[in-house]
CSV table of C-alpha atoms in Angstrom, one decimal:
chain,number,residue,atom,x,y,z
A,1,MET,CA,21.7,18.5,14.7
A,2,GLY,CA,23.2,17.5,10.8
A,3,TRP,CA,20.2,18.0,7.8
A,4,ARG,CA,20.0,16.2,4.7
A,5,VAL,CA,18.8,18.7,2.2
A,6,GLY,CA,15.8,18.2,-0.6
A,7,ARG,CA,13.5,21.1,-1.0
A,8,GLY,CA,15.9,23.2,1.1
A,9,ASP,CA,12.2,25.0,2.7
A,10,LEU,CA,12.7,23.7,5.9
A,11,ILE,CA,16.6,24.1,6.5
A,12,LYS,CA,18.1,28.0,8.0
A,13,VAL,CA,21.5,29.0,6.2
A,14,GLY,CA,22.7,30.5,9.5
A,15,CYS,CA,20.8,28.6,12.1
A,16,ASN,CA,21.1,24.6,11.3
A,17,ASN,CA,23.8,22.3,10.7
A,18,TRP,CA,23.6,21.9,7.2
A,19,ILE,CA,26.8,21.7,5.6
A,20,PRO,CA,29.2,18.9,5.6
A,21,ASP,CA,32.3,19.5,7.9
A,22,VAL,CA,31.5,23.1,9.0
A,23,GLY,CA,29.7,23.1,11.9
A,24,ARG,CA,26.7,25.6,12.5
A,25,ASN,CA,29.0,28.1,15.2
A,26,ARG,CA,31.7,28.2,12.2
A,27,LEU,CA,29.1,29.6,10.0
A,28,SER,CA,27.5,31.9,12.5
A,29,THR,CA,30.7,33.5,12.7
A,30,ILE,CA,31.1,33.6,8.9
A,31,ILE,CA,27.8,35.0,8.2
A,32,THR,CA,25.7,37.1,10.2
A,33,ASN,CA,22.7,38.0,7.6
A,34,LEU,CA,21.7,34.9,6.7
A,35,ASN,CA,20.0,33.4,9.7
A,36,ASP,CA,17.1,34.0,8.7
A,37,CYS,CA,16.9,33.6,4.7
A,38,LYS,CA,16.4,29.1,4.1
A,39,VAL,CA,18.7,26.8,1.9
A,40,ALA,CA,15.7,26.9,-0.9
A,41,ASP,CA,17.3,30.4,-1.4
A,42,LEU,CA,21.0,29.2,-2.9
A,43,ILE,CA,18.9,26.1,-5.1
A,44,ASN,CA,17.9,27.1,-8.5
A,45,GLN,CA,14.1,25.4,-8.2
A,46,ASN,CA,13.9,25.1,-11.9
A,47,ASN,CA,16.6,23.1,-12.6
A,48,ARG,CA,17.8,22.1,-9.3
A,49,THR,CA,21.1,23.1,-9.1
A,50,TRP,CA,22.9,25.2,-6.7
A,51,LYS,CA,23.4,29.0,-7.2
A,52,GLU,CA,26.5,29.5,-7.5
A,53,GLU,CA,27.7,32.7,-8.7
A,54,LEU,CA,25.9,33.3,-5.1
A,55,ILE,CA,27.1,31.2,-3.1
A,56,PHE,CA,30.6,32.4,-3.7
A,57,SER,CA,30.1,36.1,-2.8
A,58,THR,CA,28.4,35.0,0.1
A,59,PHE,CA,30.5,32.0,2.0
A,60,PRO,CA,34.5,31.6,2.2
A,61,GLU,CA,36.1,29.6,-1.0
A,62,ASP,CA,36.1,26.2,1.4
A,63,VAL,CA,32.9,26.5,2.7
A,64,ALA,CA,31.6,27.3,-0.7
A,65,GLU,CA,33.2,24.0,-2.6
A,66,LYS,CA,31.7,22.0,-0.1
A,67,ILE,CA,27.6,23.6,-0.7
A,68,ILE,CA,27.6,23.1,-4.5
A,69,GLY,CA,29.5,19.3,-3.7
A,70,ILE,CA,26.2,18.5,-1.9
A,71,PRO,CA,23.9,16.7,-3.9
A,72,LEU,CA,20.8,17.5,-5.1
A,73,ALA,CA,17.9,15.6,-6.1
A,74,LYS,CA,15.9,16.1,-9.8
A,75,ASP,CA,12.8,15.6,-8.2
A,76,PRO,CA,12.7,17.9,-4.7
A,77,HIS,CA,11.8,16.0,-2.1
A,78,GLU,CA,11.5,17.2,2.1
A,79,ASP,CA,14.9,17.9,4.1
A,80,PHE,CA,15.4,15.5,6.2
A,81,ARG,CA,17.9,15.0,9.6
A,82,ASN,CA,20.6,12.9,9.1
A,83,ILE,CA,20.8,9.6,11.5
A,84,GLU,CA,24.0,9.2,12.3
A,85,ASP,CA,24.3,13.3,13.2
A,86,ASP,CA,21.6,12.9,15.3
A,87,PRO,CA,20.8,10.5,17.6
A,88,ARG,CA,16.8,11.6,17.9
A,89,ALA,CA,16.4,11.2,14.8
A,90,TYR,CA,17.7,7.4,14.8
A,91,ALA,CA,15.2,7.1,17.5
A,92,LEU,CA,12.4,8.7,15.4
A,93,GLN,CA,13.6,6.1,12.6
A,94,GLU,CA,13.3,3.3,15.0
A,95,GLY,CA,9.8,4.4,16.3
A,96,TYR,CA,8.8,4.7,12.8
A,97,LYS,CA,9.2,0.6,12.4
A,98,GLU,CA,7.5,0.5,15.2
A,99,PHE,CA,4.8,2.4,13.7
A,100,TYR,CA,4.6,0.7,10.6
A,101,ARG,CA,4.4,-2.1,12.2
A,102,LYS,CA,1.2,-1.6,14.4
A,103,LEU,CA,-0.4,0.1,11.9
A,104,TRP,CA,-0.2,-3.2,9.3
A,105,GLN,CA,-1.3,-5.6,11.9
A,106,LEU,CA,-4.4,-3.3,12.8
A,107,ASN,CA,-8.2,-3.9,11.7
A,108,LEU,CA,-9.0,-1.2,9.5
A,109,PRO,CA,-10.1,-1.4,5.3
A,110,LEU,CA,-7.0,-0.9,3.1
A,111,LYS,CA,-8.4,2.4,1.7
A,112,ILE,CA,-7.4,4.0,5.9
A,113,LYS,CA,-4.4,2.2,6.3
A,114,ILE,CA,-2.8,3.6,2.6
A,115,THR,CA,-4.2,7.4,4.0
A,116,ILE,CA,-2.6,6.9,6.8
A,117,TRP,CA,0.6,5.6,5.3
A,118,LYS,CA,0.5,8.4,2.6
A,119,ILE,CA,0.0,10.7,5.8
A,120,SER,CA,3.3,9.8,7.2
A,121,TRP,CA,5.4,9.9,3.9
A,122,ASN,CA,3.2,14.1,3.5
A,123,PHE,CA,2.5,12.9,0.3
A,124,LEU,CA,-1.4,13.9,1.2
A,125,ALA,CA,-2.3,16.8,-1.6
A,126,THR,CA,-2.4,19.3,0.9
A,127,ARG,CA,-1.9,23.0,0.0
A,128,VAL,CA,1.0,23.5,0.8
A,129,ASN,CA,3.0,20.3,-1.4
A,130,LEU,CA,0.4,21.6,-3.5
A,131,PHE,CA,2.3,25.2,-3.9
A,132,GLN,CA,5.7,23.8,-3.8
A,133,LYS,CA,4.5,21.5,-6.8
A,134,LYS,CA,3.5,24.5,-8.5
A,135,LEU,CA,-0.3,23.8,-8.9
A,136,ILE,CA,-2.0,26.8,-7.1
A,137,ASN,CA,-1.0,29.7,-5.8
A,138,THR,CA,-2.0,29.8,-2.2
A,139,THR,CA,-2.0,27.7,1.1
A,140,VAL,CA,-4.5,29.2,3.1
A,141,CYS,CA,-6.5,26.4,4.9
A,142,PRO,CA,-9.5,25.6,3.4
A,143,ARG,CA,-11.3,25.1,7.1
A,144,CYS,CA,-9.8,27.3,9.1
A,145,GLY,CA,-8.5,29.9,6.8
A,146,VAL,CA,-6.2,31.9,8.8
A,147,GLY,CA,-3.0,28.8,8.7
A,148,SER,CA,-0.8,27.1,6.0
A,149,GLU,CA,-2.4,24.4,5.1
A,150,SER,CA,0.6,21.6,5.6
A,151,MET,CA,-0.3,18.3,7.4
A,152,ASN,CA,1.0,19.4,10.9
A,153,HIS,CA,-1.4,22.5,10.5
A,154,LEU,CA,-4.7,20.1,9.1
A,155,PHE,CA,-4.1,17.3,11.6
A,156,ARG,CA,-2.9,19.6,14.8
A,157,GLU,CA,-3.3,22.8,14.5
A,158,CYS,CA,-6.2,23.7,12.7
A,159,PRO,CA,-9.4,24.8,14.9
A,160,GLU,CA,-11.0,22.2,13.1
A,161,SER,CA,-9.0,19.9,13.9
A,162,LYS,CA,-8.8,20.4,17.1
A,163,SER,CA,-12.4,20.1,18.1
A,164,VAL,CA,-13.0,16.5,16.8
A,165,TRP,CA,-9.4,15.2,19.2
A,166,LYS,CA,-11.6,17.1,22.4
A,167,GLU,CA,-14.1,14.5,21.4
A,168,LEU,CA,-12.6,11.5,21.1
A,169,PRO,CA,-11.5,9.1,24.7
A,170,CYS,CA,-7.1,9.2,22.2
A,171,ASN,CA,-5.0,10.8,23.9
A,172,VAL,CA,-3.4,12.2,20.9
A,173,LEU,CA,-1.2,14.8,22.7
A,174,ILE,CA,-2.5,17.6,20.7
A,175,HIS,CA,-0.7,20.3,23.9
A,176,GLU,CA,2.6,18.7,22.5
A,177,GLN,CA,3.5,21.4,20.0
A,178,GLN,CA,6.8,21.4,20.5
A,179,MET,CA,6.8,17.9,18.9
A,180,GLU,CA,7.5,17.5,14.9
A,181,PHE,CA,4.6,16.0,13.2
A,182,ALA,CA,7.1,12.6,12.2
A,183,GLU,CA,7.1,12.4,15.9
A,184,TRP,CA,4.1,13.4,17.3
A,185,LEU,CA,2.6,10.2,14.5
A,186,THR,CA,5.1,8.0,16.1
A,187,GLU,CA,4.1,8.9,19.9
A,188,VAL,CA,0.5,9.1,19.6
A,189,PHE,CA,1.1,5.2,18.3
A,190,VAL,CA,3.4,4.6,21.1
A,191,LYS,CA,1.3,5.8,23.8
A,192,ASN,CA,-1.9,4.6,23.3
A,193,SER,CA,-3.4,0.7,22.6
A,194,GLU,CA,-4.1,-1.0,19.7
A,195,SER,CA,-8.0,0.1,19.9
A,196,GLN,CA,-7.2,3.6,20.4
A,197,CYS,CA,-4.8,3.9,17.1
A,198,LYS,CA,-7.4,2.8,15.4
A,199,MET,CA,-9.8,5.5,16.4
A,200,PHE,CA,-6.3,7.6,15.7
A,201,CYS,CA,-6.1,6.4,12.5
A,202,CYS,CA,-9.5,6.4,11.7
A,203,SER,CA,-9.7,10.1,12.4
A,204,LEU,CA,-7.2,11.0,10.4
A,205,TRP,CA,-9.0,9.3,7.4
A,206,ALA,CA,-12.4,11.1,8.4
A,207,ILE,CA,-10.7,14.7,8.9
A,208,TRP,CA,-8.8,14.0,5.8
A,209,GLY,CA,-11.8,13.3,4.4
A,210,ASP,CA,-13.8,16.2,5.5
A,211,ARG,CA,-11.1,18.6,4.5
A,212,ASN,CA,-11.7,17.2,0.7
A,213,ASN,CA,-15.7,17.4,1.0
A,214,ARG,CA,-15.7,21.1,2.0
A,215,VAL,CA,-12.8,21.7,-1.3
A,216,HIS,CA,-14.6,19.7,-3.9
A,217,ASN,CA,-18.7,19.5,-2.9
A,218,LYS,CA,-18.5,22.6,-0.3
A,219,VAL,CA,-19.7,21.2,2.8
A,220,SER,CA,-18.2,20.3,5.7
A,221,LYS,CA,-18.8,18.3,9.4
A,222,SER,CA,-18.6,19.8,12.8
A,223,GLY,CA,-15.7,18.5,15.5
A,224,LYS,CA,-19.1,16.4,17.3
A,225,GLU,CA,-19.7,15.0,14.2
A,226,ILE,CA,-17.1,13.8,12.7
A,227,SER,CA,-16.3,12.0,15.5
A,228,ARG,CA,-19.5,9.6,16.1
A,229,PHE,CA,-19.3,9.4,12.5
A,230,VAL,CA,-15.7,8.1,13.8
A,231,SER,CA,-17.1,6.1,17.0
A,232,SER,CA,-19.9,5.0,14.7
A,233,TYR,CA,-17.6,3.3,11.7
A,234,ILE,CA,-15.2,1.9,14.1
A,235,GLN,CA,-18.5,-0.1,16.2
A,236,GLU,CA,-19.4,-0.9,12.3
A,237,LEU,CA,-16.1,-2.2,11.6
A,238,ASP,CA,-16.2,-4.4,15.1
A,239,GLY,CA,-19.2,-6.0,14.3
A,240,ILE,CA,-18.1,-6.9,10.8
A,241,GLY,CA,-14.8,-8.3,11.8
A,242,LYS,CA,-16.9,-10.4,14.6
A,243,SER,CA,-19.0,-12.0,11.4
A,244,LYS,CA,-16.7,-12.5,9.5
A,245,VAL,CA,-15.0,-14.5,11.6
A,246,GLU,CA,-18.2,-16.7,12.2
A,247,SER,CA,-18.8,-16.8,9.2
A,248,TYR,CA,-15.4,-18.0,8.0
A,249,LYS,CA,-15.6,-21.3,9.1
A,250,SER,CA,-18.6,-22.2,7.5
A,251,THR,CA,-17.2,-20.6,3.2
A,252,SER,CA,-13.9,-21.2,3.0
A,253,LYS,CA,-14.8,-25.2,2.3
A,254,TRP,CA,-14.1,-26.0,-1.1
A,255,LYS,CA,-18.0,-26.6,-2.5
A,256,LYS,CA,-18.1,-29.3,-5.1
A,257,PRO,CA,-20.4,-28.9,-8.3
A,258,PRO,CA,-23.2,-29.4,-9.3
A,259,ASP,CA,-24.8,-32.4,-11.3
A,260,GLN,CA,-22.7,-32.8,-15.1
A,261,ILE,CA,-20.3,-29.8,-14.2
A,262,VAL,CA,-16.3,-30.6,-14.0
A,263,LYS,CA,-14.8,-27.7,-11.0
A,264,ILE,CA,-11.6,-26.9,-12.5
A,265,ASN,CA,-9.3,-24.5,-9.9
A,266,PHE,CA,-6.7,-22.9,-10.9
A,267,ASP,CA,-3.1,-21.4,-8.9
A,268,ALA,CA,0.3,-19.9,-9.7
A,269,ALA,CA,3.7,-18.9,-7.9
A,270,TYR,CA,5.7,-16.9,-9.0
A,271,ASP,CA,10.2,-16.3,-8.9
A,272,GLU,CA,10.8,-13.4,-9.1
A,273,LYS,CA,14.6,-13.6,-8.6
A,274,SER,CA,14.4,-16.4,-12.1
A,275,LYS,CA,11.1,-14.8,-13.7
A,276,GLU,CA,9.8,-18.2,-13.3
A,277,SER,CA,6.3,-18.4,-13.1
A,278,ALA,CA,4.1,-22.4,-12.4
A,279,ALA,CA,0.6,-22.9,-12.8
A,280,GLY,CA,-1.8,-26.2,-10.6
A,281,ILE,CA,-4.6,-27.4,-11.6
A,282,VAL,CA,-7.4,-29.7,-10.5
A,283,ALA,CA,-10.3,-30.8,-11.8
A,284,ARG,CA,-13.4,-32.9,-9.8
A,285,ASN,CA,-16.9,-33.7,-10.3
A,286,ASN,CA,-19.8,-33.5,-8.7
A,287,GLU,CA,-19.3,-36.5,-6.2
A,288,SER,CA,-16.0,-34.2,-5.0
A,289,LYS,CA,-14.0,-36.8,-7.4
A,290,VAL,CA,-10.3,-35.8,-8.6
A,291,LEU,CA,-10.8,-36.1,-12.1
A,292,LEU,CA,-7.1,-34.6,-13.3
A,293,SER,CA,-4.1,-33.4,-11.6
A,294,CYS,CA,-1.6,-31.5,-13.3
A,295,SER,CA,0.8,-28.6,-12.9
A,296,MET,CA,3.4,-26.1,-16.0
A,297,ILE,CA,6.1,-24.3,-15.4
A,298,TYR,CA,6.5,-20.8,-17.7
A,299,LYS,CA,9.9,-19.1,-18.5
A,300,HIS,CA,10.6,-15.3,-19.0
A,301,VAL,CA,7.9,-14.5,-17.2
A,302,ALA,CA,7.5,-10.9,-16.4
A,303,SER,CA,5.0,-10.3,-12.9
A,304,PRO,CA,2.5,-12.2,-10.4
A,305,PHE,CA,-0.4,-11.0,-12.5
A,306,ALA,CA,1.0,-12.8,-15.6
A,307,ALA,CA,1.4,-15.6,-13.5
A,308,GLU,CA,-2.2,-15.8,-12.6
A,309,THR,CA,-3.1,-15.3,-16.1
A,310,LEU,CA,-1.5,-18.5,-17.5
A,311,ALA,CA,-2.8,-20.5,-15.2
A,312,SER,CA,-6.2,-19.5,-15.9
A,313,ARG,CA,-5.5,-20.1,-19.1
A,314,LYS,CA,-3.8,-23.3,-18.5
A,315,ALA,CA,-6.7,-24.4,-16.8
A,316,ILE,CA,-9.2,-23.4,-19.2
A,317,LYS,CA,-6.9,-24.8,-22.0
A,318,THR,CA,-7.2,-28.7,-19.8
A,319,GLY,CA,-10.9,-28.3,-20.0
A,320,LYS,CA,-10.7,-28.1,-23.4
A,321,GLU,CA,-8.1,-30.9,-24.2
A,322,MET,CA,-10.2,-33.2,-21.6
A,323,LYS,CA,-13.8,-32.7,-23.8
A,324,TRP,CA,-15.5,-31.2,-20.4
A,325,ARG,CA,-18.9,-29.1,-21.7
A,326,LYS,CA,-19.6,-27.8,-18.8
A,327,ILE,CA,-17.3,-26.1,-16.8
A,328,ILE,CA,-16.5,-24.0,-14.2
A,329,ILE,CA,-13.5,-22.2,-13.2
A,330,GLU,CA,-12.3,-21.7,-9.7
A,331,GLY,CA,-9.1,-18.9,-8.7
A,332,ASP,CA,-7.7,-16.7,-6.2
A,333,SER,CA,-7.4,-13.8,-7.7
A,334,LEU,CA,-10.0,-11.3,-8.2
A,335,SER,CA,-8.5,-9.0,-10.7
A,336,ILE,CA,-7.7,-12.5,-13.1
A,337,ILE,CA,-11.3,-13.9,-12.1
A,338,LYS,CA,-13.1,-10.0,-13.7
A,339,LYS,CA,-11.0,-10.0,-16.7
A,340,CYS,CA,-11.8,-13.6,-18.2
A,341,ARG,CA,-15.8,-12.9,-17.1
A,342,SER,CA,-15.6,-9.6,-18.7
A,343,ASN,CA,-16.4,-9.0,-22.1
A,344,ILE,CA,-14.1,-5.5,-23.0
A,345,PRO,CA,-11.5,-5.6,-24.1
A,346,VAL,CA,-8.5,-5.6,-22.1
A,347,LYS,CA,-5.3,-3.7,-22.7
A,348,SER,CA,-3.2,-4.6,-19.9
A,349,LYS,CA,0.1,-6.0,-20.4
A,350,VAL,CA,-1.7,-9.4,-20.2
A,351,CYS,CA,-4.3,-9.1,-23.0
A,352,THR,CA,-2.7,-11.5,-25.0
A,353,TYR,CA,-3.3,-14.5,-22.3
A,354,ILE,CA,-6.7,-13.2,-21.5
A,355,SER,CA,-7.5,-12.6,-25.3
A,356,ASP,CA,-7.1,-16.2,-25.7
A,357,ILE,CA,-9.5,-17.7,-22.7
A,358,HIS,CA,-12.1,-15.9,-24.2
A,359,LYS,CA,-11.9,-17.8,-27.0
A,360,LEU,CA,-11.4,-21.2,-25.7
A,361,GLN,CA,-14.9,-20.2,-23.7
A,362,SER,CA,-16.7,-20.5,-26.8
A,363,SER,CA,-16.1,-23.8,-27.0
A,364,PHE,CA,-18.1,-25.4,-24.0
A,365,GLN,CA,-21.6,-26.1,-23.8
A,366,GLU,CA,-21.1,-23.7,-20.3
A,367,CYS,CA,-17.8,-22.6,-18.7
A,368,ARG,CA,-18.1,-19.5,-15.7
A,369,PHE,CA,-15.8,-17.8,-13.4
A,370,GLU,CA,-15.7,-18.1,-10.1
A,371,HIS,CA,-13.1,-16.0,-7.2
A,372,VAL,CA,-12.8,-17.7,-3.9
A,373,PRO,CA,-10.5,-16.9,-0.9
A,374,ARG,CA,-7.2,-18.7,-1.1
A,375,ALA,CA,-8.2,-21.0,1.5
A,376,ILE,CA,-10.7,-22.7,-0.6
A,377,ASN,CA,-7.6,-22.9,-3.4
A,378,SER,CA,-5.6,-24.9,-1.4
A,379,LEU,CA,-5.4,-28.0,-3.2
A,380,ALA,CA,-4.5,-26.2,-6.7
A,381,HIS,CA,-2.1,-23.8,-4.8
A,382,MET,CA,-0.5,-26.8,-2.8
A,383,ILE,CA,0.6,-27.6,-6.4
A,384,ALA,CA,2.1,-24.2,-7.9
A,385,LYS,CA,4.1,-24.0,-5.4
A,386,ALA,CA,5.4,-27.8,-5.5
A,387,THR,CA,6.0,-28.0,-8.8
A,388,LEU,CA,8.2,-24.4,-8.8
A,389,ARG,CA,10.0,-25.5,-5.8
A,390,ASP,CA,10.9,-28.9,-7.7
A,391,LYS,CA,11.2,-28.1,-11.0
A,392,ARG,CA,8.8,-31.1,-12.2
A,393,ILE,CA,5.8,-30.9,-13.9
A,394,LEU,CA,2.9,-33.6,-13.0
A,395,TYR,CA,0.1,-34.9,-15.4
A,396,LEU,CA,-1.8,-37.5,-12.8
A,397,VAL,CA,-5.7,-38.7,-13.8
A,398,GLU,CA,-7.9,-39.5,-10.8
A,399,GLY,CA,-5.3,-38.6,-8.2
A,400,VAL,CA,-3.1,-35.8,-6.6
A,401,PRO,CA,0.7,-36.5,-5.9
A,402,GLU,CA,1.5,-37.6,-2.3
A,403,TYR,CA,2.3,-34.3,-0.5
A,404,ALA,CA,-1.4,-33.4,-1.7
A,405,GLU,CA,-2.9,-36.1,-0.5
A,406,ASP,CA,-4.4,-34.6,2.9
A,407,GLN,CA,-6.0,-31.2,1.7
A,408,SER,CA,-7.7,-33.2,-1.0
A,409,GLY,CA,-9.5,-35.7,1.4
A,410,ARG,CA,-10.4,-32.4,3.7
A,411,ASP,CA,-12.0,-30.8,0.7
A,412,ARG,CA,-13.5,-34.0,0.0
A,413,ARG,CA,-15.1,-34.2,3.3
A,414,GLY,CA,-16.0,-30.3,3.7
A,415,GLU,CA,-13.4,-29.9,6.4
A,416,SER,CA,-11.4,-25.8,6.4
A,417,ASP,CA,-7.9,-26.2,7.0
């Protein structure tokens, strides 16, 4: 079993294979009094260097040279098994691929998926993790008061968590204690259906939430209460999912503006490699007639966020140039729309563009910004993508380019894609 050294707290000096080209058998014949010592004991944790004097006085010179040649990251990470040396670890990595594929496809709120992702990378602020960062002086589990609150203890070993798993109808392999935490996490996904994986993820999220409530608010739920909450939450999610499908068909259509108001849709396309972006603009009246379609290419654009901001500025500048008095500007970037609506000064990297937009708003009798889903913004999106791809800007009065005519017709007829 090969190991890569991170913090060194999981690797036993005399029992694990962690030194390049030095097998465990040879190591055990060299040293007999370090079997219970951890590799972390050989590392200066304050500056992340090897304790060379201790190492050269403990190991033969050739072995000591190999040890101090092992690189140490300045920011300590968890020890992990070397995939090249360990077929089981390779299988675990393959299991992780399937785990992440399945996780991101689950119909769950992003906050839950991100929590599960953090769990898989040991990124939660458990007491063991906080202790290792020297932020607290205890590792004792705040729920049961017995074990050290590692990820494994929090979700598998703690009696409080076990009481949750007993109440739920998913196979969480709670008795497979020989499995390491990462193996357990991926194996549960393999053994369960999609609906059971949803329940598993919601349960992990609920357990972590209950733990935080206990720590910060001094309140907690029983295992039965948590399991009832999880079941109820999933039923609610499933109900929302069904209603979303039905409502999406009726709402994912472009709507014409009120009389005497021009609606301007904008979108951006961005090329990370060249740092170029394109803005696509379409302006229509209350009869759904296209008044103008145009585009612009920008160079040295720092991010997709900046690209969207430039496109929104292009939209409002177009309205001013055409001398329209009342306009609605629609885009599918919620963060940009919020910044355009807000009167609070923006301090982000796009503050200059947002400031321009706020100043331009005073040019109109009426000017408001509205957020729409991408499906409703398809025409502007299509123009932005084509402009960036072809490196050719356009300016068409009372029309759209040929490639966008079908989409323009669908919008006019009120059809969804």
